[in-house]
Coordinates of C-alpha atoms and ligand atoms in Angstrom, one line a residue:
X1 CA 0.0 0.0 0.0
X2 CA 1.4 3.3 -0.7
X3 CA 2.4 5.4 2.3
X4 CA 0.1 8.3 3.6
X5 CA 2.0 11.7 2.3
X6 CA 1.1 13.1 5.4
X7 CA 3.8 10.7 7.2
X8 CA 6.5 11.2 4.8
X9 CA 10.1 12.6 6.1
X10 CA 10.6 16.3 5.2
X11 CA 13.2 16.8 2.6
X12 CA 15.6 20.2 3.8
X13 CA 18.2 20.7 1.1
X14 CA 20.4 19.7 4.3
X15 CA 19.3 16.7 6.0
X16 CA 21.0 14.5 2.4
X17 CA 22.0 11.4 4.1
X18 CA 18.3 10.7 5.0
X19 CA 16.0 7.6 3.3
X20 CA 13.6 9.1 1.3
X21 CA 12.6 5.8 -0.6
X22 CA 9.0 6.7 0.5
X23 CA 8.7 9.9 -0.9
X24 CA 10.5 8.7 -4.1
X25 CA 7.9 6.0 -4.2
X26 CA 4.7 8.5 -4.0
X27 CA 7.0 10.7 -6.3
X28 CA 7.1 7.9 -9.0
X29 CA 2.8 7.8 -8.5
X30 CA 2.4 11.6 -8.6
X31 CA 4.5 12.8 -11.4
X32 CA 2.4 11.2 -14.4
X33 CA -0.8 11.8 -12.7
X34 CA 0.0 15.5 -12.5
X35 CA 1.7 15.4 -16.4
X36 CA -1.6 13.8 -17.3
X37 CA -3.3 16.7 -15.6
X38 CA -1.9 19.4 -17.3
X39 CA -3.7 21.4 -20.1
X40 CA -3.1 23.9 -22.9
X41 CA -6.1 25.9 -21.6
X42 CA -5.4 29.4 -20.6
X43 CA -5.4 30.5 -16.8
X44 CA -6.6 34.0 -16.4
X45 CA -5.1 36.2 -14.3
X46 CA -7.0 36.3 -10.5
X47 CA -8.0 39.8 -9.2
X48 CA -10.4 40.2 -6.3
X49 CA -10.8 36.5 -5.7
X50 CA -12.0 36.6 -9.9
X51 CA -10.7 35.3 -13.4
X52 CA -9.3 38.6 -15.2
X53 CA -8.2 37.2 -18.9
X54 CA -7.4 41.0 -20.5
X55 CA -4.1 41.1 -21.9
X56 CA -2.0 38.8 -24.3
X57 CA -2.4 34.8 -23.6
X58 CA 1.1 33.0 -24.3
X59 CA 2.2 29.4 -24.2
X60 CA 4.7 28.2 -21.6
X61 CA 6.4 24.7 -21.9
X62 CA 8.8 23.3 -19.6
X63 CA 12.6 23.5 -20.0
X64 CA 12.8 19.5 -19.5
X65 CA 11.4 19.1 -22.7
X66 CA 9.5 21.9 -24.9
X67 CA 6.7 19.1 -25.9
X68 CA 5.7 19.3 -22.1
X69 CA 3.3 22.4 -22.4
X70 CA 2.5 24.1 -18.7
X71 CA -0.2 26.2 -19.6
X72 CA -0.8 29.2 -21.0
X73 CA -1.1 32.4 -19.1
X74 CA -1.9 36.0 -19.5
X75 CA 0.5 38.7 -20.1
X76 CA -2.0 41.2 -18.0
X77 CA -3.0 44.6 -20.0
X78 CA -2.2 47.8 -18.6
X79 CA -6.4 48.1 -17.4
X80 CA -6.1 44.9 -15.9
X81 CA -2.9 45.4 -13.6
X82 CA -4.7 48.9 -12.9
X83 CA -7.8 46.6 -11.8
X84 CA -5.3 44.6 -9.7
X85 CA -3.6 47.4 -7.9
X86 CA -7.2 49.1 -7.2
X87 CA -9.0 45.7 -5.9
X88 CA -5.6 45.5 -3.3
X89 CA -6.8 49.0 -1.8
X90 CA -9.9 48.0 -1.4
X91 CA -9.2 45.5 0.2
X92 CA -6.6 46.8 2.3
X93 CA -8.8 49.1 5.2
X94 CA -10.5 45.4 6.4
X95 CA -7.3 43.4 6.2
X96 CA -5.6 46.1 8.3
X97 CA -7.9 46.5 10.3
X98 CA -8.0 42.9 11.8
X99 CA -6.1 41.8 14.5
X100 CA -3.0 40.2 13.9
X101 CA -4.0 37.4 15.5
X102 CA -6.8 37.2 12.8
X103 CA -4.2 37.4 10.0
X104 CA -2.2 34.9 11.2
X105 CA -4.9 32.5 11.6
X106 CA -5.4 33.3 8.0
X107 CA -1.8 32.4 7.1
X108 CA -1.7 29.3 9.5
X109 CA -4.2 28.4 7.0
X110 CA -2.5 28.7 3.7
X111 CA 0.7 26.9 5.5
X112 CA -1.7 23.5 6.0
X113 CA -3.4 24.6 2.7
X114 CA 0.2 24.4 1.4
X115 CA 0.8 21.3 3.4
X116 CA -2.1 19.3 2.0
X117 CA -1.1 20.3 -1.5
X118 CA 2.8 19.7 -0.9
X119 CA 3.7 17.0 -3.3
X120 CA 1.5 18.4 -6.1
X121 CA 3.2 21.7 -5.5
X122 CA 6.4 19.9 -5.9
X123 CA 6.0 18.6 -9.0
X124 CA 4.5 21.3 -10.5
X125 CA 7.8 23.2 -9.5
X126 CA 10.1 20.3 -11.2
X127 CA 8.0 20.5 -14.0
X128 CA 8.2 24.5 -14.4
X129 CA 11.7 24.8 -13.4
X130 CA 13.6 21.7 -14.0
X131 CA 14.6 20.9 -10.4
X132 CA 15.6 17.3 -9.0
X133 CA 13.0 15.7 -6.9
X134 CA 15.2 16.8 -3.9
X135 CA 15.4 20.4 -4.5
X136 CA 11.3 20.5 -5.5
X137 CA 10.2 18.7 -2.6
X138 CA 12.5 21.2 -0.2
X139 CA 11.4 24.2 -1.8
X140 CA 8.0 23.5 -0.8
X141 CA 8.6 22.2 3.1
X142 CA 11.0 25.2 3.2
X143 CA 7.5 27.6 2.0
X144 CA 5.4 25.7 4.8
X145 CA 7.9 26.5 7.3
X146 CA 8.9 30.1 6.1
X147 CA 5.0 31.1 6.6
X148 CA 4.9 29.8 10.1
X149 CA 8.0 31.7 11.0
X150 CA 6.7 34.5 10.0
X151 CA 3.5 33.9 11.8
X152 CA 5.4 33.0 14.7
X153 CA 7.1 36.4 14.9
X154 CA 4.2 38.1 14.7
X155 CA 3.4 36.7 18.0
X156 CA 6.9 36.8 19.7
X157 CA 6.3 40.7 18.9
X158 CA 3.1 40.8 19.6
X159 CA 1.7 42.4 16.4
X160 CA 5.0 44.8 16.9
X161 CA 3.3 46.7 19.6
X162 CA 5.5 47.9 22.7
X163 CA 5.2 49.6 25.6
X164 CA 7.4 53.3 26.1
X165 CA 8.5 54.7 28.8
X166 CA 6.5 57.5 30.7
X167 CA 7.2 61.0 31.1
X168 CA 4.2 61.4 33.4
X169 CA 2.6 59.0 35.5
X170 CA -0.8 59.8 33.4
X171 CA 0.8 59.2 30.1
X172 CA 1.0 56.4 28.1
X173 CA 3.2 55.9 24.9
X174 CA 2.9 52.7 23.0
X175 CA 5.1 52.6 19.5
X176 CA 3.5 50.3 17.0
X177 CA 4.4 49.0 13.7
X178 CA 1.9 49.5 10.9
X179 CA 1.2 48.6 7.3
X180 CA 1.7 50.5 4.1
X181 CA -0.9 49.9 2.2
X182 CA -0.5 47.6 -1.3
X183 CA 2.9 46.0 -2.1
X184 CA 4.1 45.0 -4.9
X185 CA 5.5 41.7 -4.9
X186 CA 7.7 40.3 -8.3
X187 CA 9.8 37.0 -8.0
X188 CA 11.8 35.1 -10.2
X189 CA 11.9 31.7 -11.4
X190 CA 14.4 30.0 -9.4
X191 CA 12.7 29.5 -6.1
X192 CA 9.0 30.6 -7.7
X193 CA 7.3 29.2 -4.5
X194 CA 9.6 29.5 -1.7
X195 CA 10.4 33.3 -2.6
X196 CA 6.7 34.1 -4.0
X197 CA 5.5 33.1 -0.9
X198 CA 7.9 34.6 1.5
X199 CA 7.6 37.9 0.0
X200 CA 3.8 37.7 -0.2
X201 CA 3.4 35.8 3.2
X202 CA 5.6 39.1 4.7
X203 CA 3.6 41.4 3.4
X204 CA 0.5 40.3 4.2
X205 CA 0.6 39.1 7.6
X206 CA 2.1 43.0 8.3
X207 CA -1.6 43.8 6.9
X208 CA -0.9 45.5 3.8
X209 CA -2.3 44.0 0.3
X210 CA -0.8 42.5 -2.7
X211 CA -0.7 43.0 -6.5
X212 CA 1.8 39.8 -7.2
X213 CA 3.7 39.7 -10.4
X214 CA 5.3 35.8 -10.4
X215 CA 8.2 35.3 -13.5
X216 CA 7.1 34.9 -17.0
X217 CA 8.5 31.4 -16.7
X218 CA 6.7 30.5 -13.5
X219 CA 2.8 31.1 -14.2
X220 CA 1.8 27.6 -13.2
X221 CA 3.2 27.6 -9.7
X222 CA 2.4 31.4 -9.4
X223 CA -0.9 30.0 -10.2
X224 CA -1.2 27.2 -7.9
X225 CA 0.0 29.0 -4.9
X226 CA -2.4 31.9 -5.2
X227 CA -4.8 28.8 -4.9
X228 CA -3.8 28.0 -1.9
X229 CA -3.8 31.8 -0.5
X230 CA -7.8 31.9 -1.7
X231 CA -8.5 28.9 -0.3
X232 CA -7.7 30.2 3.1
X233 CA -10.2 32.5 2.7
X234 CA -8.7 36.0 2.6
X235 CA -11.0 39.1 1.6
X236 CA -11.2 39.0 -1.7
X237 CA -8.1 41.6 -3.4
X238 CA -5.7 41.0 -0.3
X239 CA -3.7 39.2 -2.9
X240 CA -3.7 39.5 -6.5
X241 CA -2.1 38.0 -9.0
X242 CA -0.7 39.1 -12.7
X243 CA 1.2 37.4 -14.7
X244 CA 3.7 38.8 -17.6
X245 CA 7.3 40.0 -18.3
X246 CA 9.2 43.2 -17.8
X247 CA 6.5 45.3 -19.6
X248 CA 3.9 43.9 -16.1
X249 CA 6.5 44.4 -14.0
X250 CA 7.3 48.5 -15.1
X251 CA 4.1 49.1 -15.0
X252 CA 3.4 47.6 -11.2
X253 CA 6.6 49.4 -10.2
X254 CA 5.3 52.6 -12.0
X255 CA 1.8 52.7 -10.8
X256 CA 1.0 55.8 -8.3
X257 CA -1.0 53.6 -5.8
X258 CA 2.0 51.3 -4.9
X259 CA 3.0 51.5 -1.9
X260 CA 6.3 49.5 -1.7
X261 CA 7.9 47.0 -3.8
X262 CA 9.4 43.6 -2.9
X263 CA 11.5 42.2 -5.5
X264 CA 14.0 39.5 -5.5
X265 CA 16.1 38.7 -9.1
X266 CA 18.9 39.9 -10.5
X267 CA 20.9 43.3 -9.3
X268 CA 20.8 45.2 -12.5
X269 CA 16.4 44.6 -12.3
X270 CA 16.9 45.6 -8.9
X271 CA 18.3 48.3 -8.7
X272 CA 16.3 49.6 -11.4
X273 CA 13.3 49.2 -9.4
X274 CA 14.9 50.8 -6.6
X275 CA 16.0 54.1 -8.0
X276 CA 12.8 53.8 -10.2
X277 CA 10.9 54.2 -6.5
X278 CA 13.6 57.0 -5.4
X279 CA 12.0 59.5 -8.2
X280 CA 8.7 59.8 -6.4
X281 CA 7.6 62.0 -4.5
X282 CA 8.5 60.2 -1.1
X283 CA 10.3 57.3 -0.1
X284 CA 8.6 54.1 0.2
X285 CA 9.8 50.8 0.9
X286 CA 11.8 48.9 -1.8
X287 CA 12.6 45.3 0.0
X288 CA 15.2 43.1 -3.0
X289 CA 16.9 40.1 -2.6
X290 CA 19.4 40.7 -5.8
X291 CA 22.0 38.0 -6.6
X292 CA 25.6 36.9 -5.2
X293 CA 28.9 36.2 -6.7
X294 CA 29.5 33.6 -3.7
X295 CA 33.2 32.5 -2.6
X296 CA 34.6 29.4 -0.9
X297 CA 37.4 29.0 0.9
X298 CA 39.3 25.4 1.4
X299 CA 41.9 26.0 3.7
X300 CA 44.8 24.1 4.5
X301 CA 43.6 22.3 7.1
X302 CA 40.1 21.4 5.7
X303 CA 38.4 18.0 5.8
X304 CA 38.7 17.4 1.8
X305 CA 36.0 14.7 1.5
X306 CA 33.1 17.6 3.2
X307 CA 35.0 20.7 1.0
X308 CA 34.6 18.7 -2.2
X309 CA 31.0 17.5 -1.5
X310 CA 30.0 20.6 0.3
X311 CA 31.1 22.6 -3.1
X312 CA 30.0 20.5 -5.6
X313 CA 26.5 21.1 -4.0
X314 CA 26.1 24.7 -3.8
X315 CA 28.2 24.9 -7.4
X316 CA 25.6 22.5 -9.5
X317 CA 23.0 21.9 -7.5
X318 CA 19.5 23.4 -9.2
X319 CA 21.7 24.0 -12.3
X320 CA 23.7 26.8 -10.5
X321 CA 20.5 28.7 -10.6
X322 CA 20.6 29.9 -7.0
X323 CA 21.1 33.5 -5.8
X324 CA 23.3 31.6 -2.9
X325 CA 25.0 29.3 -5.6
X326 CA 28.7 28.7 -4.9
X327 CA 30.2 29.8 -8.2
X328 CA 33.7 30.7 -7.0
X329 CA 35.9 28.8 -4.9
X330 CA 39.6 29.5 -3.4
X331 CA 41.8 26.7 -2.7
X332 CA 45.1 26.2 -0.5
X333 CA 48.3 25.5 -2.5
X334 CA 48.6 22.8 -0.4
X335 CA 45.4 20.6 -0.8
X336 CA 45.1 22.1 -4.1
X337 CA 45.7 18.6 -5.9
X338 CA 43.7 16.4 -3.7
X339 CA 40.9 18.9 -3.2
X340 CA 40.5 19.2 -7.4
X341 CA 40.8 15.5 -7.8
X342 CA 37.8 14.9 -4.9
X343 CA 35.9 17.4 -6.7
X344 CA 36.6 16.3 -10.4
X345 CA 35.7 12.8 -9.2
X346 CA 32.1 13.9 -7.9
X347 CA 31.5 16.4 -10.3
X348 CA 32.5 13.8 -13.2
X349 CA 29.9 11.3 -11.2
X350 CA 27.0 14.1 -11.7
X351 CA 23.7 12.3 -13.5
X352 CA 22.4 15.0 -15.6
X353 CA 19.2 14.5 -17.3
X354 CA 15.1 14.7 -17.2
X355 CA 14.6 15.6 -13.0
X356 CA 11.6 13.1 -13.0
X357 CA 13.8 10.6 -12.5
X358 CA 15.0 10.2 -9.1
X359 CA 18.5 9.5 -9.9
X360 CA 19.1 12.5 -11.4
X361 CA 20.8 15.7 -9.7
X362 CA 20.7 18.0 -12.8
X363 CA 17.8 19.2 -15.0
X364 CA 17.7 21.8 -17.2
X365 CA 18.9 25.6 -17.3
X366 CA 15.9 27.6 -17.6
X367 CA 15.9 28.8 -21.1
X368 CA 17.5 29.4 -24.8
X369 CA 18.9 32.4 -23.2
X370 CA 20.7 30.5 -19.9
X371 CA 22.0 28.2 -22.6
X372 CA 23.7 30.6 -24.4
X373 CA 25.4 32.5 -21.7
X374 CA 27.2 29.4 -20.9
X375 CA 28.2 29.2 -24.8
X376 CA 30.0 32.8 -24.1
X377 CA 31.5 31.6 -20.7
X378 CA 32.3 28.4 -22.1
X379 CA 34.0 30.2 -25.6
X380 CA 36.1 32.9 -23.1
X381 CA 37.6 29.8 -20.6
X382 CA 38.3 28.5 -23.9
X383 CA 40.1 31.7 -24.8
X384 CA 42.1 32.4 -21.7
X385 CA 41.8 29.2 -19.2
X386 CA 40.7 25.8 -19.8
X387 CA 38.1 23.5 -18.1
X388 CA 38.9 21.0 -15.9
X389 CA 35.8 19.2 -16.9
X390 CA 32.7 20.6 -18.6
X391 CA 31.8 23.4 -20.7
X392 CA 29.6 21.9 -23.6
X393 CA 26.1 21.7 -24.2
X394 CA 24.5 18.2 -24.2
X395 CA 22.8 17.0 -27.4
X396 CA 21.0 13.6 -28.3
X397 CA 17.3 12.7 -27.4
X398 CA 15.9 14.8 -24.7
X399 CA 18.9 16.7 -24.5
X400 CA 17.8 18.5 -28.1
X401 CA 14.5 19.0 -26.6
X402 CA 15.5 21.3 -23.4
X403 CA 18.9 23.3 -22.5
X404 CA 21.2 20.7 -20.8
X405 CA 24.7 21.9 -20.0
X406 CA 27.3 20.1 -18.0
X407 CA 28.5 21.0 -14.9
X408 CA 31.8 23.0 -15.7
X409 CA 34.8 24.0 -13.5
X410 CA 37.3 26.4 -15.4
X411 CA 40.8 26.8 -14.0
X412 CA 43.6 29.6 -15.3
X413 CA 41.6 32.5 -15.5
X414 CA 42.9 36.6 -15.6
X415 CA 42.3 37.1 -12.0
X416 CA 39.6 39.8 -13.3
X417 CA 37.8 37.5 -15.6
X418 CA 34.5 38.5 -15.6
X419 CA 33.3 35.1 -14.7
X420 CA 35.1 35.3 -11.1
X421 CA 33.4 38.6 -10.9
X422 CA 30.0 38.5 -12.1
X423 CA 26.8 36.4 -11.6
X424 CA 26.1 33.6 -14.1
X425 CA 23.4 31.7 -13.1
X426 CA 24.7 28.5 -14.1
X427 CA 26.4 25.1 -13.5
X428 CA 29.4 27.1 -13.4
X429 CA 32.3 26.9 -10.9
X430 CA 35.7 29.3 -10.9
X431 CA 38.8 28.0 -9.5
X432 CA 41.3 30.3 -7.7
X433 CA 44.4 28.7 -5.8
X434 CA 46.0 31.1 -2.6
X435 CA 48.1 31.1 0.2
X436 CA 47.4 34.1 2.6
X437 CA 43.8 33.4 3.8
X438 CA 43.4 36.9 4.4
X439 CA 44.2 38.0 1.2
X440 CA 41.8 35.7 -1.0
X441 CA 38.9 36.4 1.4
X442 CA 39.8 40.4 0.6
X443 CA 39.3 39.1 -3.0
X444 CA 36.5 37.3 -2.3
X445 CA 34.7 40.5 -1.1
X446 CA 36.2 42.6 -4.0
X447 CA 32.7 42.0 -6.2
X448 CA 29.6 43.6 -6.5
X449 CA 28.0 41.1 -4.3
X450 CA 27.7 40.4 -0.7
X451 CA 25.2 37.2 0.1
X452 CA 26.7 34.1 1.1
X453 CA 29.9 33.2 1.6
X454 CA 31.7 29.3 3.0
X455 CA 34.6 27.9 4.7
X456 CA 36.3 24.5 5.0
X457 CA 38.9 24.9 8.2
X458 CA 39.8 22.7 10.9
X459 CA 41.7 25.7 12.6
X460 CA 40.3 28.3 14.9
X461 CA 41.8 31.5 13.8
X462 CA 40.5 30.9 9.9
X463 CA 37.4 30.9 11.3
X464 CA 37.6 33.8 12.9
X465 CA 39.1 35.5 10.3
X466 CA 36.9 34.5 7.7
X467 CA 34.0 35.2 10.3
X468 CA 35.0 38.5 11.1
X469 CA 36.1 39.5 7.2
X470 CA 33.9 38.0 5.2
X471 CA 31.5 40.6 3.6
X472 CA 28.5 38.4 3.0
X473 CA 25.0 38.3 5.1
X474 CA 25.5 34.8 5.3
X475 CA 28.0 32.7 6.3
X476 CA 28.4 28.9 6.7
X477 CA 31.5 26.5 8.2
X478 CA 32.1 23.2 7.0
X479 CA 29.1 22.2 5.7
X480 CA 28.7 19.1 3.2
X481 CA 25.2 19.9 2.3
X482 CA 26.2 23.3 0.6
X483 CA 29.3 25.2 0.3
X484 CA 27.1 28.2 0.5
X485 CA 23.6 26.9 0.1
X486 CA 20.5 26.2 1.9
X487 CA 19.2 28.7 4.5
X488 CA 16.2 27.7 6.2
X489 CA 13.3 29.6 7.9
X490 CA 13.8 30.5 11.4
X491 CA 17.5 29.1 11.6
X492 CA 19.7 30.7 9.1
X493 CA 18.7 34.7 7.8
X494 CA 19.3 35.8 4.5
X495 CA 20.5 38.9 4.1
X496 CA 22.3 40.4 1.0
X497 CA 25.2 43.1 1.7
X498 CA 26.2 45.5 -0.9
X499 CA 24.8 44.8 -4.3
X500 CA 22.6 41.9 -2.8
X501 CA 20.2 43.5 -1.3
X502 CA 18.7 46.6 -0.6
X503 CA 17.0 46.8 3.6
X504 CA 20.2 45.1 4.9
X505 CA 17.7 42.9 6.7
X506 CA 17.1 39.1 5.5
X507 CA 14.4 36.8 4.7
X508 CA 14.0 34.0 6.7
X509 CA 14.9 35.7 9.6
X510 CA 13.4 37.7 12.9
X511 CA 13.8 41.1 11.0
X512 CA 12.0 40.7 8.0
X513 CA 8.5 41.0 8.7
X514 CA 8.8 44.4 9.9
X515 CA 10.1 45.5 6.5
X516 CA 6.5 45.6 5.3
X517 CA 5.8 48.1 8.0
X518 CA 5.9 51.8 9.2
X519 CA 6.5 53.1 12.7
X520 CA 3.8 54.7 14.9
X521 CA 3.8 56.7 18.4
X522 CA 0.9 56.8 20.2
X523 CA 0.9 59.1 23.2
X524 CA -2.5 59.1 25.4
X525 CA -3.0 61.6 28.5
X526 CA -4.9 58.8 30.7
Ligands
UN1_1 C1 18.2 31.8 -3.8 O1 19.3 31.3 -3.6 O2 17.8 32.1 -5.0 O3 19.7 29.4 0.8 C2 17.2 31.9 -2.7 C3 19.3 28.8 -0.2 C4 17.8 28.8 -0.5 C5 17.5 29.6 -1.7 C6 17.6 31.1 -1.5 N1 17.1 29.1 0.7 O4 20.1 28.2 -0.9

C-alpha cells in the first residue's frame, strides 16, 4: 500500500543522508498523474478572488522538454494590472484592520493549505523549473515552514506593539508598527514558490495587500500558490495575481497607488526598481533580494571529502541557478591537488538528465537564453583558461528538446575574468588557488555582491578570520550539504550586503517581517 504523504520525512536541502525511498515511491505515483493533468487551456489572471483574462495569452512549456506544455497564461494589460492594484486598496482598510492574530490565523491556513497540496506543489515546480525531486520537494517544506516563522514572529512581537516609557505617570506611549498599504511583490523563477510566498506571506501578515507579479517562466506555480492563498479564505483583493514580463512588471513598479515593492532577481532589475521608487515624491519601501557572486574558501587544514562535497552542491545543484550558488571557490596550494581531484571525481559522477527521475541531480537551465550564456562563458575559458571538466552543451534525445549543460569548473583564469566577478546563473564553478587566507577572502569580497559566503577549516583562527572578514550576510563553516547553500526559515537569515540587497535585513529571519511596515507613536493623556 502506498504510504500516507502526510507521514512522509521532510526533505531540507540539508538533511541529504536521509532515506527518502517513501517519498521517491509517492513521487514515482504523482509525477504522471500530474503530467496527465496538465492542459493547454489558458489560466486567467485572478483579481479580487476573480478570473481577469485582458491582456495577451502566451504558451509556456517546460525547460525538460519543450513538448511538455505548462499552460498558457496571460501577459495582463495595462487596465487589468490597474484593476489589480485598485482591488488590493480595497481590500486593504479590512485586512488592516483585523487583529494580527486574525491574520495569522489566516496564514496558518495557507501553510496546511500548502501542506495538503505539498507534493503536487512539488512537481509542478520540477516541471516548471527543472529541479531534482530533492530540491522541488525542499522548496516546498521550506514555503510551509517560512509562513509559520513569519506567523510566529508576529506573536513573539506581539503584532509589533510595545510599551514606552512614561514621562508622566498619566501618560501612556505605546510605539506600533503598521502597514503600508499595497505592495508589490515580483519573483523570479528559481525558487518561484519558496520566494513568492515569503515575499507575499511578509507582506500580508504585516496587513498590507498585494498585486503579485510571479516570473514569466513560473505562471503555473504562481498559479497554484495563489490557490492555496484563496483557499484560506482571505477578503477578496488581499492578494492578487498578474502574470507577464518586464512590460507587467514596469508598470506595477510605476503605478501611483504602490506602496512599496518587494523584489527578488537579478541586481541590475533591482536596482532599477529601486532608483525607479527613489524619483517619487516620497520614499517608500523597496525590500530586494538581488544575486551573489558567492566564494569558498578550502583551507589548508580542511576536511577534503566535506569541502569537495560541500562545493559541488552549492556549485551545480538546481543547475547553478541559486542567488546563494557557490560559483567561485579559493583553494590552499597545499590541498590544491587532492581537493581538485575529490571534486573532479564527484563532479564527473553528476547524473544530468530529465529531473523526473529520481536519480538524477541535474535538470535543465531555464531557457534558450541561460544556454547561451554558458556558450560565451564556455567560448572565453576556452580563450584564456581551460576546463577541468565541462563546458559543452549536451545533445541527443531529450537533451535536443531542453537546455542541458554540463557541470563546468574552469581553471587559469585573468584574475579579473568577468566570470570570477560576475553572476552567471549556471552550473558554473571558478577555481582560484591562494596562500594568505586573508588575502583571497579580501578578494573574495572585492565583487559587487555580498550574500553568502563558506569555509572549510579545521583551525580556529581561519574561522575567525573568515567570520569576522567576510562581507557576506550569510556565512556557513564546513558544511557538506552546501558550500554556500540552503538557508532555512527561522534558523539561518538571509540577508544580501552590498549589491545583494537593498533593507540590509534578510528573509528568513526575525527582521524581515517588519520591512512591510511603518512606525507609529501613540501618546494618550490617561
Ligand atoms: C536563492 O538562492 O535564490 O539558501 C534563494 C538557499 C535557499 C535559496 C535562496 N534558501 O540556498
Amino acid at each position: 500500500m502506498p504510504a500516507n504523504p502526510a507521514t512522509l520525512p521532510r526533505v531540507t536541502y540539508s538533511n541529504i543522508a536521509e532515506d527518502f525511498t517513501a517519498v521517491h515511491a509517492h513521487l514515482d505515483s504523482l509525477i504522471p498523474q500530474f503530467k496527465a493533468s496538465l492542459s493547454a487551456q489558458t489560466r486567467a489572471n485572478r483579481i479580487a478572488g476573480r478570473q481577469d483574462s485582458e491582456g495577451t495569452a502566451y504558451r509556456a512549456v517546460s525547460p525538460i522538454d519543450r513538448d511538455i506544455v505548462l499552460g498558457s497564461f496571460v501577459e495582463a494589460s495595462a487596465a487589468a494590472l490597474h484593476r489589480a492594484v485598485g482591488a488590493a486598496h480595497a481590500a486593504y482598510p479590512a485586512w488592516s484592520a483585523l487583529d494580527w492574530q486574525a491574520r495569522v490565523e489566516h496564514l496558518e491556513h495557507v501553510a496546511r493549505e500548502f501542506e495538503r497540496r505539498k507534493y503536487e506543489l512539488s512537481v509542478a515546480c520540477l516541471l516548471e523549473v527543472g529541479k531534482s525531486r530533492m530540491e522541488a520537494v525542499g522548496e516546498i517544506e521550506e514555503t510551509i515552514d517560512l509562513i509559520r516563522y513569519y506567523c510566529a514572529e508576529m506573536a513573539a512581537n506581539n503584532g509589533y506593539a510595545r510599551d514606552m516609557k512614561r514621562a508622566f505617570s498619566r501618560e501612556r506611549t505605546q510605539v506600533v508598527l503598521r502597514a503600508h498599504g499595497v505592495f508589490g511583490v515580483i519573483s523570479p523563477f528559481n525558487f518561484p514558490v519558496a520566494l513568492s510566498v515569503a515575499m507575499i506571506t511578509g507582506a500580508l501578515v504585516a496587513g498590507n495587500c498585494v498585486v503579485y507579479k510571479p516570473s514569466p517562466m513560473a505562471g503555473l506555480t504562481g498559479h497554484l500558490l495563489i490557490e492555496c492563498f484563496e483557499a484560506a479564505g482571505l477578503p477578496p483583493g488581499a492578494v492578487n495575481l498578474v502574470c507577464g514580463g518586464a512590460t507587467v512588471g514596469e508598470a506595477l513598479v510605476g503605478h501611483p497607488a504602490i506602496n512599496g515593492i518587494a523584489f527578488t532577481g537579478s541586481h541590475a532589475v533591482g536596482m532599477r526598481i529601486f532608483r525607479s521608487m527613489a524619483a517619487r515624491p516620497f520614499a517608500l519601501p523597496v525590500i530586494a533580494e538581488m544575486g551573489g557572486k558567492n566564494p569558498t574558501y578550502v583551507t589548508r587544514s580542511a576536511d577534503i571529502t566535506t569541502a569537495a562535497s560541500g562545493v559541488m552542491r552549492s556549485a551545480f545543484g538546481l543547475q547553478g541557478q541559486k542567488c546563494s550558488s557557490g560559483s567561485k571557490v579559493y583553494v590552499h596550494d597545499a590541498i590544491y591537488d587532492d581537493f581538485m581531484q575529490a571534486l573532479l571525481k564527484l563532479t564527473r559522477a553528476i547524473r544530468i538528465g530529465n529531473p523526473e527521475d529520481q536519480a538524477i541531480f541535474m535538470g535543465p537551465v531555464i531557457n534558450a537564453a541561460a544556454a547561451e550564456r554558458f556558450d560565451r562563458a564556455a567560448a572565453s575559458v576556452r580563450q584564456q583558461g581551460r576546463f577541468e571538466t565541462g563546458g559543452q552543451r549536451l545533445s541527443g534525445e531529450l537533451f535536443d528538446k531542453g537546455y542541458y549543460v554540463e557541470p563546468s569548473i574552469a581553471v587559469g583564469l585573468p584574475e579579473d575574468h568577468y566570470l570570477h566577478r560576475e553572476e552567471q546563473f549556471l552550473p558554473f564553478l571558478t577555481v582560484k588557488r591562494f596562500t594568505d587566507l586573508q588575502r583571497a577572502i579580501a578578494d573574495g569580497n572585492s565583487v559587487l555582491y555580498g550574500l553568502t559566503a563558506g569555509i572549510y577549516t579545521r583551525e580556529d583562527e581561519e574561522l575567525q578570520l573568515f567570520l569576522k572578514r567576510a562581507e557576506a550576510g550569510v556565512l556557513y563553516a564546513n558544511r557538506a550539504s552546501g558550500a554556500t547553500t540552503g538557508a532555512w526559515p527561522g534558523i539561518q537569515t538571509f540577508c544580501g550586503w552590498k549589491g545583494s540587497g537593498a533593507s540590509h535585513k534578510g528573509g528568513l529571519g526575525p527582521w524581515y517581517v517588519p520591512q512591510f511596515m511603518r512606525e507609529q507613536s501613540h501618546t494618550v493623556m490617561e
